[in-house]
Coordinates of C-alpha atoms and ligand atoms in Angstrom, one line a residue:
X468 CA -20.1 19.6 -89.6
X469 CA -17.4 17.7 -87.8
X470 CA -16.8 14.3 -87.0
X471 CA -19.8 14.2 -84.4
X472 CA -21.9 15.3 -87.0
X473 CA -20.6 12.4 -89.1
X474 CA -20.9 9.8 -86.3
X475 CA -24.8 11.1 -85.2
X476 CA -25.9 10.8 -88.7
X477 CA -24.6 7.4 -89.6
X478 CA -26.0 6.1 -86.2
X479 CA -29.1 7.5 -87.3
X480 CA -29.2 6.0 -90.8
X481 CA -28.4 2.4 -89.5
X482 CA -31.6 3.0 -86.6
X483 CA -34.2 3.9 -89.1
X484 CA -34.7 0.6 -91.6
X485 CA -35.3 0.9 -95.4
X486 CA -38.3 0.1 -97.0
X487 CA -37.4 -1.4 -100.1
X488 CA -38.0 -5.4 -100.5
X489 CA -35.4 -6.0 -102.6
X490 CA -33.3 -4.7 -106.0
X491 CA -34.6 -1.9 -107.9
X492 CA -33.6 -0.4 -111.4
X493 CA -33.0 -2.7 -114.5
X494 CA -31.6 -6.1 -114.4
X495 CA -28.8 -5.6 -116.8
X496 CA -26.7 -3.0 -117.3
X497 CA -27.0 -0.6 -119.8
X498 CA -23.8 -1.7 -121.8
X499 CA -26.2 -4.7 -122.2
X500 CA -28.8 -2.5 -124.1
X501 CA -26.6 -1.2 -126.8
X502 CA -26.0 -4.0 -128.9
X503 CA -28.2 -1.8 -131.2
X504 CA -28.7 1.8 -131.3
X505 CA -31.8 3.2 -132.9
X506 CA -31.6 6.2 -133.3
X507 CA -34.3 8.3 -134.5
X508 CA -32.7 10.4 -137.2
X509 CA -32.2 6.8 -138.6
X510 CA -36.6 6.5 -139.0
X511 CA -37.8 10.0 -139.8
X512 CA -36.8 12.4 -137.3
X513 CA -33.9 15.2 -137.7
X514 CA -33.1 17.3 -135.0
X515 CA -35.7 20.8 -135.2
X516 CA -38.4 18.2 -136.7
X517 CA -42.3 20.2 -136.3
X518 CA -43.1 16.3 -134.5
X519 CA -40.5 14.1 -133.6
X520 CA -43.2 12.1 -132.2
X521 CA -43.7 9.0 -135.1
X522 CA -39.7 8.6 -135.2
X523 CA -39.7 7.7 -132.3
X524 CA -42.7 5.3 -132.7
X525 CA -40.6 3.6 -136.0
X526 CA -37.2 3.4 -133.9
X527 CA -39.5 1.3 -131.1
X528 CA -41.6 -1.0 -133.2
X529 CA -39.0 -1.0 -136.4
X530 CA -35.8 -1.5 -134.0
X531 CA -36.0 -1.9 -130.6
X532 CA -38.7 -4.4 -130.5
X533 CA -36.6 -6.6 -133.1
X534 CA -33.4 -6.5 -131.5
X535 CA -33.0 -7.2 -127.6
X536 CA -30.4 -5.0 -125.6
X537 CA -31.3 -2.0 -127.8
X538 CA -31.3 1.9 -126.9
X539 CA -33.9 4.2 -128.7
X540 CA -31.7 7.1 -128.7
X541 CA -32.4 11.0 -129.4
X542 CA -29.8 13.1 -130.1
X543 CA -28.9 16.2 -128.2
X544 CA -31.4 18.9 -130.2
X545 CA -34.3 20.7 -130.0
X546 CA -37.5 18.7 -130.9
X547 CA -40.8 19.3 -131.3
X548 CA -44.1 16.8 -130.4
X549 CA -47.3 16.9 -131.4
X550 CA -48.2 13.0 -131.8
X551 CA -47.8 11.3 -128.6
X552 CA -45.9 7.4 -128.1
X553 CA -47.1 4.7 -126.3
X554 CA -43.8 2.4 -126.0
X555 CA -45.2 -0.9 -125.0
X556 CA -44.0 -4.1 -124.2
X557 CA -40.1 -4.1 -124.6
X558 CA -37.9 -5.6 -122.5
X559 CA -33.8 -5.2 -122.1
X560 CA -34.0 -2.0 -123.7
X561 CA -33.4 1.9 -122.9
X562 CA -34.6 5.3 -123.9
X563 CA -31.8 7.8 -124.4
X564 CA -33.4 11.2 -124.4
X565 CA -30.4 13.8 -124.9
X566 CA -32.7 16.2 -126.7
X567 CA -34.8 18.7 -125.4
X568 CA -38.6 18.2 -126.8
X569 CA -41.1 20.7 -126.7
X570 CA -44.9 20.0 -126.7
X571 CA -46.3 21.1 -129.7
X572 CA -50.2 20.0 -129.5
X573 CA -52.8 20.2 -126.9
X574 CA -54.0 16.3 -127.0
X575 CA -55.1 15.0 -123.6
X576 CA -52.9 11.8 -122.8
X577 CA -49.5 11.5 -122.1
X578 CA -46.7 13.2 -124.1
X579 CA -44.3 9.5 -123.6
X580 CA -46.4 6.8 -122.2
X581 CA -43.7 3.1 -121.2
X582 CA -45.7 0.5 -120.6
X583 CA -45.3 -3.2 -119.5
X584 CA -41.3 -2.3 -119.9
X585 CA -39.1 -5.0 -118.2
X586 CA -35.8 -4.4 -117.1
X587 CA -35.7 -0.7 -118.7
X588 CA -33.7 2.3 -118.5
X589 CA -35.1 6.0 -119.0
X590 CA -32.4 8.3 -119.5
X591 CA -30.2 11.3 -120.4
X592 CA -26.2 11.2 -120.6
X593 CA -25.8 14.6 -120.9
X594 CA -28.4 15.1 -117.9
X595 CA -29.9 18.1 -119.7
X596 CA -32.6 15.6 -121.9
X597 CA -36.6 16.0 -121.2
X598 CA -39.1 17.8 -121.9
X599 CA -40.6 21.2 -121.9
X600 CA -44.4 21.0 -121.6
X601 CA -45.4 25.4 -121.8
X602 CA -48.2 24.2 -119.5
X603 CA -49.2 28.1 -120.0
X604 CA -50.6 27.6 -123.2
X605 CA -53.5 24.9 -122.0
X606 CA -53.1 25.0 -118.1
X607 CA -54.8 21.3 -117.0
X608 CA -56.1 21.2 -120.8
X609 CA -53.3 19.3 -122.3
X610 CA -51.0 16.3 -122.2
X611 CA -49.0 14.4 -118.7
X612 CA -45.4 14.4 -119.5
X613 CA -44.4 11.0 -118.6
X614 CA -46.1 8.1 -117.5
X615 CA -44.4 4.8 -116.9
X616 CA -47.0 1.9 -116.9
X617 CA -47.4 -1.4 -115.1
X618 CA -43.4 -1.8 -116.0
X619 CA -40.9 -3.7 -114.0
X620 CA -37.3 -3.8 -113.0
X621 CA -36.9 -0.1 -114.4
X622 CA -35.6 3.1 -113.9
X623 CA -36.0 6.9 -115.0
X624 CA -32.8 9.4 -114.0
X625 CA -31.3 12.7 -115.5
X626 CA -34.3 14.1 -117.3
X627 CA -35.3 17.5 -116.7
X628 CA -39.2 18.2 -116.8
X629 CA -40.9 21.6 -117.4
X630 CA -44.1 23.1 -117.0
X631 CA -46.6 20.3 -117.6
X632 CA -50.0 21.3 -118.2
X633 CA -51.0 18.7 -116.3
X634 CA -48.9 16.2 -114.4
X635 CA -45.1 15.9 -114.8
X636 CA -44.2 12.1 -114.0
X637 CA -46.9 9.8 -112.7
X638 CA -45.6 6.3 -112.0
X639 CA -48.6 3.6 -112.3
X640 CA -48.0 0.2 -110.3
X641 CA -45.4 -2.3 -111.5
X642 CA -42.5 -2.7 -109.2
X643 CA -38.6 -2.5 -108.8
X644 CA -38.7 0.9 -110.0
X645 CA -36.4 3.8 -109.2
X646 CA -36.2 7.4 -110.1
X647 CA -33.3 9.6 -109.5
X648 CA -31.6 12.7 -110.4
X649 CA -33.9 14.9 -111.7
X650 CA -35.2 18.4 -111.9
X651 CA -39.1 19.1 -112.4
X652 CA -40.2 22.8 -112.5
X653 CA -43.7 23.4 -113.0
X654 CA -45.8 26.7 -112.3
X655 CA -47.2 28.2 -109.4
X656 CA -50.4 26.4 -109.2
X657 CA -52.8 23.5 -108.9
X658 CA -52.7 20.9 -111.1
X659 CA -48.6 20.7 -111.6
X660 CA -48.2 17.6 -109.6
X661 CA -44.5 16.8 -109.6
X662 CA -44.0 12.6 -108.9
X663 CA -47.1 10.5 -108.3
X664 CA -46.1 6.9 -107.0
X665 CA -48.0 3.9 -106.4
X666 CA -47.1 0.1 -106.8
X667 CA -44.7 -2.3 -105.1
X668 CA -41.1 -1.6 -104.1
X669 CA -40.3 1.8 -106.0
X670 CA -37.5 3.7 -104.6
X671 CA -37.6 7.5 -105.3
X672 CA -34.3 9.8 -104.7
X673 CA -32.7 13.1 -105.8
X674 CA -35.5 14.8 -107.0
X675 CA -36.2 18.3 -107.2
X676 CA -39.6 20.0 -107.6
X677 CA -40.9 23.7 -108.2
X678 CA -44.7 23.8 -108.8
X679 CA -47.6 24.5 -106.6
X680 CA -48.9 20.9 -106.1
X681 CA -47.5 17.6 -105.3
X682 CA -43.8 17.2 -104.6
X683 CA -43.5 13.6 -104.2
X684 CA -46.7 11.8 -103.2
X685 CA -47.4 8.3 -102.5
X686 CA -51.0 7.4 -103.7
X687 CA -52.9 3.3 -103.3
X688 CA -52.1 0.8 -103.2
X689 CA -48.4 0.9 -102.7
X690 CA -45.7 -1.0 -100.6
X691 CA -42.5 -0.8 -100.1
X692 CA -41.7 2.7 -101.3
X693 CA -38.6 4.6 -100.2
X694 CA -38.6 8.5 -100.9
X695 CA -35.5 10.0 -99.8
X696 CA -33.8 13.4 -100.6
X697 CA -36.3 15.3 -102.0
X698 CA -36.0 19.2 -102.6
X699 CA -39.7 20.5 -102.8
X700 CA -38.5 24.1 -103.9
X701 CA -41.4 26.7 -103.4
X702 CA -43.8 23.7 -104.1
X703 CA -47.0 21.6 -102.9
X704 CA -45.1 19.8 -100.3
X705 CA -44.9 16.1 -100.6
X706 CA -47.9 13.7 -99.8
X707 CA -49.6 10.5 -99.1
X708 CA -53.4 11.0 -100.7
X709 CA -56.0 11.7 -101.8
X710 CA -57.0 8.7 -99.9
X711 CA -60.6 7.0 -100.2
X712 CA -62.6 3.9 -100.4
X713 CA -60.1 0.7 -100.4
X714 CA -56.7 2.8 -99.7
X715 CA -53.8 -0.5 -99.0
X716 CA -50.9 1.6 -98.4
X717 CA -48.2 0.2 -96.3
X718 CA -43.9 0.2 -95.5
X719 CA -43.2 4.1 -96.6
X720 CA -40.2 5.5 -95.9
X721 CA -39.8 9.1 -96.4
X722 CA -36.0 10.6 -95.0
X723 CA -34.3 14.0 -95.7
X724 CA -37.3 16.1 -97.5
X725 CA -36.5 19.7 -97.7
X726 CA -39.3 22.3 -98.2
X727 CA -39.3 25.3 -99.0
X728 CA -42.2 27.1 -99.1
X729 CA -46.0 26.1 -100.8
X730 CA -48.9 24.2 -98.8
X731 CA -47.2 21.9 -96.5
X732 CA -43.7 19.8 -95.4
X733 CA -45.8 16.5 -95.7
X734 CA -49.5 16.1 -95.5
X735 CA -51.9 12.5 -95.4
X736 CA -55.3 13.6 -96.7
X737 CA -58.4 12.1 -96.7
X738 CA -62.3 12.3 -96.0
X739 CA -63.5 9.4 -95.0
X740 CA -63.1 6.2 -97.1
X741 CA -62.1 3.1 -95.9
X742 CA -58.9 1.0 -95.8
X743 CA -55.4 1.5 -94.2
X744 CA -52.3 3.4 -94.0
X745 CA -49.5 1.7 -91.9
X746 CA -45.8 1.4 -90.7
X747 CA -45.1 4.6 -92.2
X748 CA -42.1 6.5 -91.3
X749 CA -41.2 10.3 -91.9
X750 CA -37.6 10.8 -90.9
X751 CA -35.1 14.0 -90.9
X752 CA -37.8 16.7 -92.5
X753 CA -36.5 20.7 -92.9
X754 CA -39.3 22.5 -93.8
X755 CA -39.1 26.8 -94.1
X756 CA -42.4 28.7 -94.6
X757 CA -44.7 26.2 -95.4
X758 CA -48.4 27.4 -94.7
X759 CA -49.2 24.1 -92.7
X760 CA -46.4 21.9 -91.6
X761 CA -46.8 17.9 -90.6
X762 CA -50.3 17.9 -91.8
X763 CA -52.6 14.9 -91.0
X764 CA -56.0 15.8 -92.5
X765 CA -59.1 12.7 -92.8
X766 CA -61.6 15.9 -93.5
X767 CA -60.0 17.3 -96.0
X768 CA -62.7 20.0 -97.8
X769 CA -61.0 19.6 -101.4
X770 CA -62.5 16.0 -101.5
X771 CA -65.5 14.2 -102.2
X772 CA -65.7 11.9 -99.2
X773 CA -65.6 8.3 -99.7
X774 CA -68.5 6.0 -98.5
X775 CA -66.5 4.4 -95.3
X776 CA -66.0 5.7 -92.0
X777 CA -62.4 6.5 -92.4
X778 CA -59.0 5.4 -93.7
X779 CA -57.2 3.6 -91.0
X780 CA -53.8 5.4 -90.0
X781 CA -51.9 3.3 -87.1
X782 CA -47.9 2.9 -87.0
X783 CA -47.1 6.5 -88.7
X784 CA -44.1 7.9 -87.3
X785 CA -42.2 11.2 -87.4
X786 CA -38.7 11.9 -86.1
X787 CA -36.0 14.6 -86.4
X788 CA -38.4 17.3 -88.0
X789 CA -37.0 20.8 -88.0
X790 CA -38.8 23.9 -89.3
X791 CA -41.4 26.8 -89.3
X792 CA -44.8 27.6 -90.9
X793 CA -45.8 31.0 -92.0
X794 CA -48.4 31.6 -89.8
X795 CA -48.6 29.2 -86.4
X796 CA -51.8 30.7 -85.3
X797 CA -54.2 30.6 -88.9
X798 CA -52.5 26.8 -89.5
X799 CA -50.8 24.9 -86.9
X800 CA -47.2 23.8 -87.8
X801 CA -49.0 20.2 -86.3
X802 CA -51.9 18.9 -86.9
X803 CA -53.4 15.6 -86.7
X804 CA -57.2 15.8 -87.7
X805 CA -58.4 11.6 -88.1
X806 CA -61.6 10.2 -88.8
X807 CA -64.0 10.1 -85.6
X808 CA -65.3 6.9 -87.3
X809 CA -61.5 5.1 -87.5
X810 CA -59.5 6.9 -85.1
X811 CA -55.5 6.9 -85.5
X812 CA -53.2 5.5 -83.5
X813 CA -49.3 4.6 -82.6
X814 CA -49.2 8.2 -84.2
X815 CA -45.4 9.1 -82.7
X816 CA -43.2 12.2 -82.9
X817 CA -39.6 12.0 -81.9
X818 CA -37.6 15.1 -81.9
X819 CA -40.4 16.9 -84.5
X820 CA -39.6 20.4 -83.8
X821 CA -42.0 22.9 -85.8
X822 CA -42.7 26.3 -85.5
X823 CA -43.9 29.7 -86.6
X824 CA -42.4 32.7 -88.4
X825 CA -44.5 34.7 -86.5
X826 CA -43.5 33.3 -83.5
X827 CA -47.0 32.1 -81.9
X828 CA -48.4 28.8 -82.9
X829 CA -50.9 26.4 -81.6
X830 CA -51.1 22.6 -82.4
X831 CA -54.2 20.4 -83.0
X832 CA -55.4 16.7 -82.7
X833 CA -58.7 14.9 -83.2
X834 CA -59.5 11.3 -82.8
X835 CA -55.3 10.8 -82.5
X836 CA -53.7 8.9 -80.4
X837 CA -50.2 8.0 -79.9
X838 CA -47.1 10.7 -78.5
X839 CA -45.3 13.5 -78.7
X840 CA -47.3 16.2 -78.9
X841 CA -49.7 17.9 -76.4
X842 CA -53.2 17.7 -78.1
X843 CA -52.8 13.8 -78.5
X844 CA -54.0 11.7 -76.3
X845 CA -52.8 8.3 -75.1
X846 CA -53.4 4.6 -73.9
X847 CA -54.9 1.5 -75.4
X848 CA -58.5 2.3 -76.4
X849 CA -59.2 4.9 -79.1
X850 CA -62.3 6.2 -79.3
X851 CA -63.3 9.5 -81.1
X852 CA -63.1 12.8 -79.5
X853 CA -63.6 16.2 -81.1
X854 CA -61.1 18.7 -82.5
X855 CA -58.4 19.5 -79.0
X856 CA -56.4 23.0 -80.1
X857 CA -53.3 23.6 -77.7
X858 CA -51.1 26.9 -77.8
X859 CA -47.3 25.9 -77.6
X860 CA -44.1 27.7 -77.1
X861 CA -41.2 27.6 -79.1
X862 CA -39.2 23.8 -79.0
X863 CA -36.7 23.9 -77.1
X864 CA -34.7 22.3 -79.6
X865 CA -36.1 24.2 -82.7
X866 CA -33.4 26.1 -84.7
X867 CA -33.9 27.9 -87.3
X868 CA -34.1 25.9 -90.6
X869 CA -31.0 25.2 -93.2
X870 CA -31.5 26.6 -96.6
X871 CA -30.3 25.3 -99.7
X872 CA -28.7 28.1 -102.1
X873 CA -30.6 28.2 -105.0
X874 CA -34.4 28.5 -103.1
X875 CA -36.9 30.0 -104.5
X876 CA -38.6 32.8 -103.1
X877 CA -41.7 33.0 -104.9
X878 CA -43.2 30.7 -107.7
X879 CA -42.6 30.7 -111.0
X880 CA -45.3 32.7 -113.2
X881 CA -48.2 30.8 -115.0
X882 CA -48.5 33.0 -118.1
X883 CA -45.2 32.6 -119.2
X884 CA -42.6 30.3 -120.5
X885 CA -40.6 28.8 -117.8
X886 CA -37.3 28.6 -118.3
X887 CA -35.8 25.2 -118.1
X888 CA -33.2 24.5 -115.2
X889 CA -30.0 22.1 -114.7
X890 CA -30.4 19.3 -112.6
X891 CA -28.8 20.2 -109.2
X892 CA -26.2 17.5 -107.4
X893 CA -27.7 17.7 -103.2
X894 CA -31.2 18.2 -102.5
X895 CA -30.6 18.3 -99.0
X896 CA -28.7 20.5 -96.8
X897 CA -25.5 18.5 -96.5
X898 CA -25.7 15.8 -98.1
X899 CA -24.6 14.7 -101.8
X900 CA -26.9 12.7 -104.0
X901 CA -26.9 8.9 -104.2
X902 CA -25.8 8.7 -107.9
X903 CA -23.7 11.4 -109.8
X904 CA -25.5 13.1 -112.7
X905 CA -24.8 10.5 -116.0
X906 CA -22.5 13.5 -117.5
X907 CA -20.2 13.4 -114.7
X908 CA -19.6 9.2 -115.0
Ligands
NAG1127 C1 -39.7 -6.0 -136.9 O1 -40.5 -7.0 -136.4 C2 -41.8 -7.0 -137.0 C3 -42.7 -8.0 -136.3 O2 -41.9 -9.0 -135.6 C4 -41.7 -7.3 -138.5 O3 -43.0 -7.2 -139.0 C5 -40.9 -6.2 -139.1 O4 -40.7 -6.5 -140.5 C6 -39.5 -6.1 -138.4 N1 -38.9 -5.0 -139.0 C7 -37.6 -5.0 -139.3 C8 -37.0 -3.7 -139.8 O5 -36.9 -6.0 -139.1
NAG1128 C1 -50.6 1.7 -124.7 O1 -50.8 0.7 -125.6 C2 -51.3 -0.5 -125.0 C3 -51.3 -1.6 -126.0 O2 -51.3 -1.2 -127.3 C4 -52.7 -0.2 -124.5 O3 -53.3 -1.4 -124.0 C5 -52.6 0.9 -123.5 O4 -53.9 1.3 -123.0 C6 -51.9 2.1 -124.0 N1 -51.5 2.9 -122.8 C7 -51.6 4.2 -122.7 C8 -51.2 4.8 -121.4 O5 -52.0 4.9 -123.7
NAG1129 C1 -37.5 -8.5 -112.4 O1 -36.3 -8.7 -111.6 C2 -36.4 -9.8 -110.8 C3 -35.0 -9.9 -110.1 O2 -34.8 -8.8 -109.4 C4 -36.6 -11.1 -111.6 O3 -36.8 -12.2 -110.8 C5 -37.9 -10.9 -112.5 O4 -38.0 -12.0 -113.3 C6 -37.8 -9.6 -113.3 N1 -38.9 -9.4 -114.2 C7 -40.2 -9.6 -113.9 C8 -41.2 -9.3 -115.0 O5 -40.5 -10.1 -112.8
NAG1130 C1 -44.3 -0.2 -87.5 O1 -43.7 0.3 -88.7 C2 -42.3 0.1 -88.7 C3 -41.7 0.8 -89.9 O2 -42.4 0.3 -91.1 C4 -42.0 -1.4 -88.7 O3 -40.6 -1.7 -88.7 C5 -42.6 -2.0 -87.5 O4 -42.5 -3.4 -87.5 C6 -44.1 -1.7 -87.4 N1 -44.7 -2.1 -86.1 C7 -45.7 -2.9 -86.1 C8 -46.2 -3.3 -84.7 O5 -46.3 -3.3 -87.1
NAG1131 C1 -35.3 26.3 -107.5 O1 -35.3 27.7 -107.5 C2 -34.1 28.3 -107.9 C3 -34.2 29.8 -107.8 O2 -34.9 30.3 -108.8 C4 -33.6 27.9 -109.2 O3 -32.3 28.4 -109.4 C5 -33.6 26.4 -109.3 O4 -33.2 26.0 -110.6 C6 -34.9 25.9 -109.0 N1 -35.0 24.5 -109.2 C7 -35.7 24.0 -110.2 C8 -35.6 22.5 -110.3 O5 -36.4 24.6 -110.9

């Protein structure tokens, strides 16, 4: 990785614009926010408490609400939960989570709901701070970990998240939002979704996932969202979807998403529905034994389909793709399936390079129109046309994907306790993270 290298991948950064539309995080810094700490020991928690949960209630409404630029602080400790918070409505404020806590009870919900937060900061100095969820005791029967609600000017960075029984972080409109520097390691199966996003101007980054579900996934109405180094470790594989009726998705930017493993390098599912997805770009993708690889799929079985005749894709594009599926032949390492009632188009793939492990693979289009890849089909009118499967040989510039050390080969277990992991400091092959971890500032 020379000079060359160096050159090539700056020239590359500068061609493919950002998506954000403006400043993301908190307004003030976090010196700002610690005019007061309030600190739960302070209102009825001590570390190894049976519920830390009501503490942490008393040290919002007692302490940060009445004093502006405070920080709700947990010690480093083990906690346990079994009442969940709903933090609403503070503004110049932060959540220092050091402590580890441990869900306790099986209430539906969210284990830490933020909501209507303005200018915010979720965090852990010591980067080891989160939560541990044993989803394996009430697998999709229990609690979210951490929802952050119709908030603004925020972020969330250096928590570690394990085993959810349901979701791990879902992020819920608002906008100027950014997430960063963290490590989420759910189970082997459905259900364990890693990041959901939707809103206005979020920016996403440094984010590892283990699970069997979503990685990162982009869900409507959102615009302006920037995913970017994202290690989907023996996971889902990222996503924009489920899409139905009304999907407004537009200005995604996904760059340097590693995969390794699970259902898919990046998949846009749908049946039918109605709406638009647009001026999307997918840019410098490894993927390594994924079953299916760029994945667009408007008939996808797992859904109830919407009442319209299809979302509308047009201006997606993919570029500097590198990697393999398991099995070419059963699932193509391309595939662009769109609705015969809305077909896709400006649908392009620049140096996308997939392949099979086995060595054989076919590719397949329907009602897609754009370049790049043999099934689709060209030109200015798109009408439908039934499912086109091509065989292909190997790219001539395929080689074989970069691993990161540290992949998983298999899943993690879902009747056991997962063991919870240290956030990592690249998530994709050569290239640091944006942000150091908080414990190395
Ligand atoms: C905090 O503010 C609330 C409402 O503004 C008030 O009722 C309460 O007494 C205050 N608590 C403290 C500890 O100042
Ligand atoms: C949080 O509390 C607010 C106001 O009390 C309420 O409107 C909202 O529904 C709650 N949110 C969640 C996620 O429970
Ligand atoms: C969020 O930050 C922007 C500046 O980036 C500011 O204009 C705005 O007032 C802030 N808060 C809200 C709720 O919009
Ligand atoms: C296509 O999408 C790209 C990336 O979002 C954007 O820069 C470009 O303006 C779009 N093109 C059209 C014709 O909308
Ligand atoms: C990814 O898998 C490896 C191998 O087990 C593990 O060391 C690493 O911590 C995993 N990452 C996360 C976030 O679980």
């Amino acid at each position: 990785m020379g000079f060359t290298y160096h050159l090539a991948l700056l020239l590359l950064l500068s061609a493919v614009s950002a998506q954000l539309s403006g400043h993301v995080g908190p307004t003030s810094s976090l010196e700002s926010k610690q005019s007061k700490i309030c600190n739960v020991l302070d209102y009825g928690g001590c570390i190894g408490s049976s519920d830390i949960g009501p503490a942490i209630t008393s040290a919002f409404t007692d302490c940060v609400l009445n004093n502006s630029g405070s920080t709700l602080y947990v010690p480093a400790g083990d906690y346990d939960m079994k009442t969940w918070v709903n933090l609403s409505g503070g503004t110049q404020w932060a959540f220092r989570l050091d402590g580890l806590i441990s869900r306790a009870a099986t209430t539906g919900g969210n284990m830490i709901a933020i909501e209507d937060a303005d200018d915010f900061e979720f965090y852990s100095a010591n980067s080891a701070g989160g939560i541990q969820g044993f989803g394996y005791q009430c697998r999709n029967a229990g609690p979210r970990l951490i929802r952050i609600v119709t908030s603004t000017n925020w972020s969330v960075h250096d928590l570690i998240l394990v085993d959810s029984p349901e979701f791990h972080l879902v992020i819920q409109e608002g906008f100027n939002g950014e997430v960063y520097n963290m490590a989420i390691r759910g189970a082997n199966i459905g259900g364990s979704d890693g990041i959901d996003v939707w809103g206005t101007n979020h920016w996403i980054h440094d984010i590892e996932v283990t699970n069997r579900d979503e990685c990162v996934t982009v869900k409507s109405p959102a615009s302006n969202i920037q995913v970017e180094r994202i290690w989907c470790n023996q996971s889902g594989g990222s996503a924009i979807g489920s899409l139905s009726d009304g999907t407004a998705i537009e200005d995604v930017l996904y760059r340097y998403v590693y995969t390794n493993g699970g259902n898919q390098a990046l998949m846009i599912k749908s049946n039918l529905g109605s709406g638009y997805v647009r001026n999307v770009v997918f840019d410098h993708f490894i993927s390594r034994g994924t079953a299916y690889g760029l994945d667009i799929n408007q008939y996808w079985a797992s859904q109830t389909p919407g009442s319209g005749d299809g979302v509308q894709l047009s201006n997606i594009s993919f570029s500097s793709w590198d990697g393999n599926v398991a099995d070419g032949v059963a699932r193509p390492p391309i595939q662009l399936i769109c609705a015969d009632g809305a077909p896709c188009f400006d649908i392009t793939l620049t140096d996308v390079y997939m392949w099979s492990e086995t060595d054989q693979a076919i590719v397949k289009c329907e009602s897609a129109y754009g370049s790049g890849v043999s099934c689709i089909q060209s030109g200015p009118t798109h009408t439908s046309y039934a499912v086109v499967t091509a065989s292909v040989t190997k790219p001539s510039g395929y080689t074989s994907p970069a691993t990161m050390s540290g992949d998983l080969s298999t899943g993690f277990a879902t009747d056991v306790a997962i063991p919870t992991p240290t956030i990592p400091t690249s998530f994709f092959p050569g290239l640091p993270q944006i942000s150091p971890l908080a414990k190395n500032l």
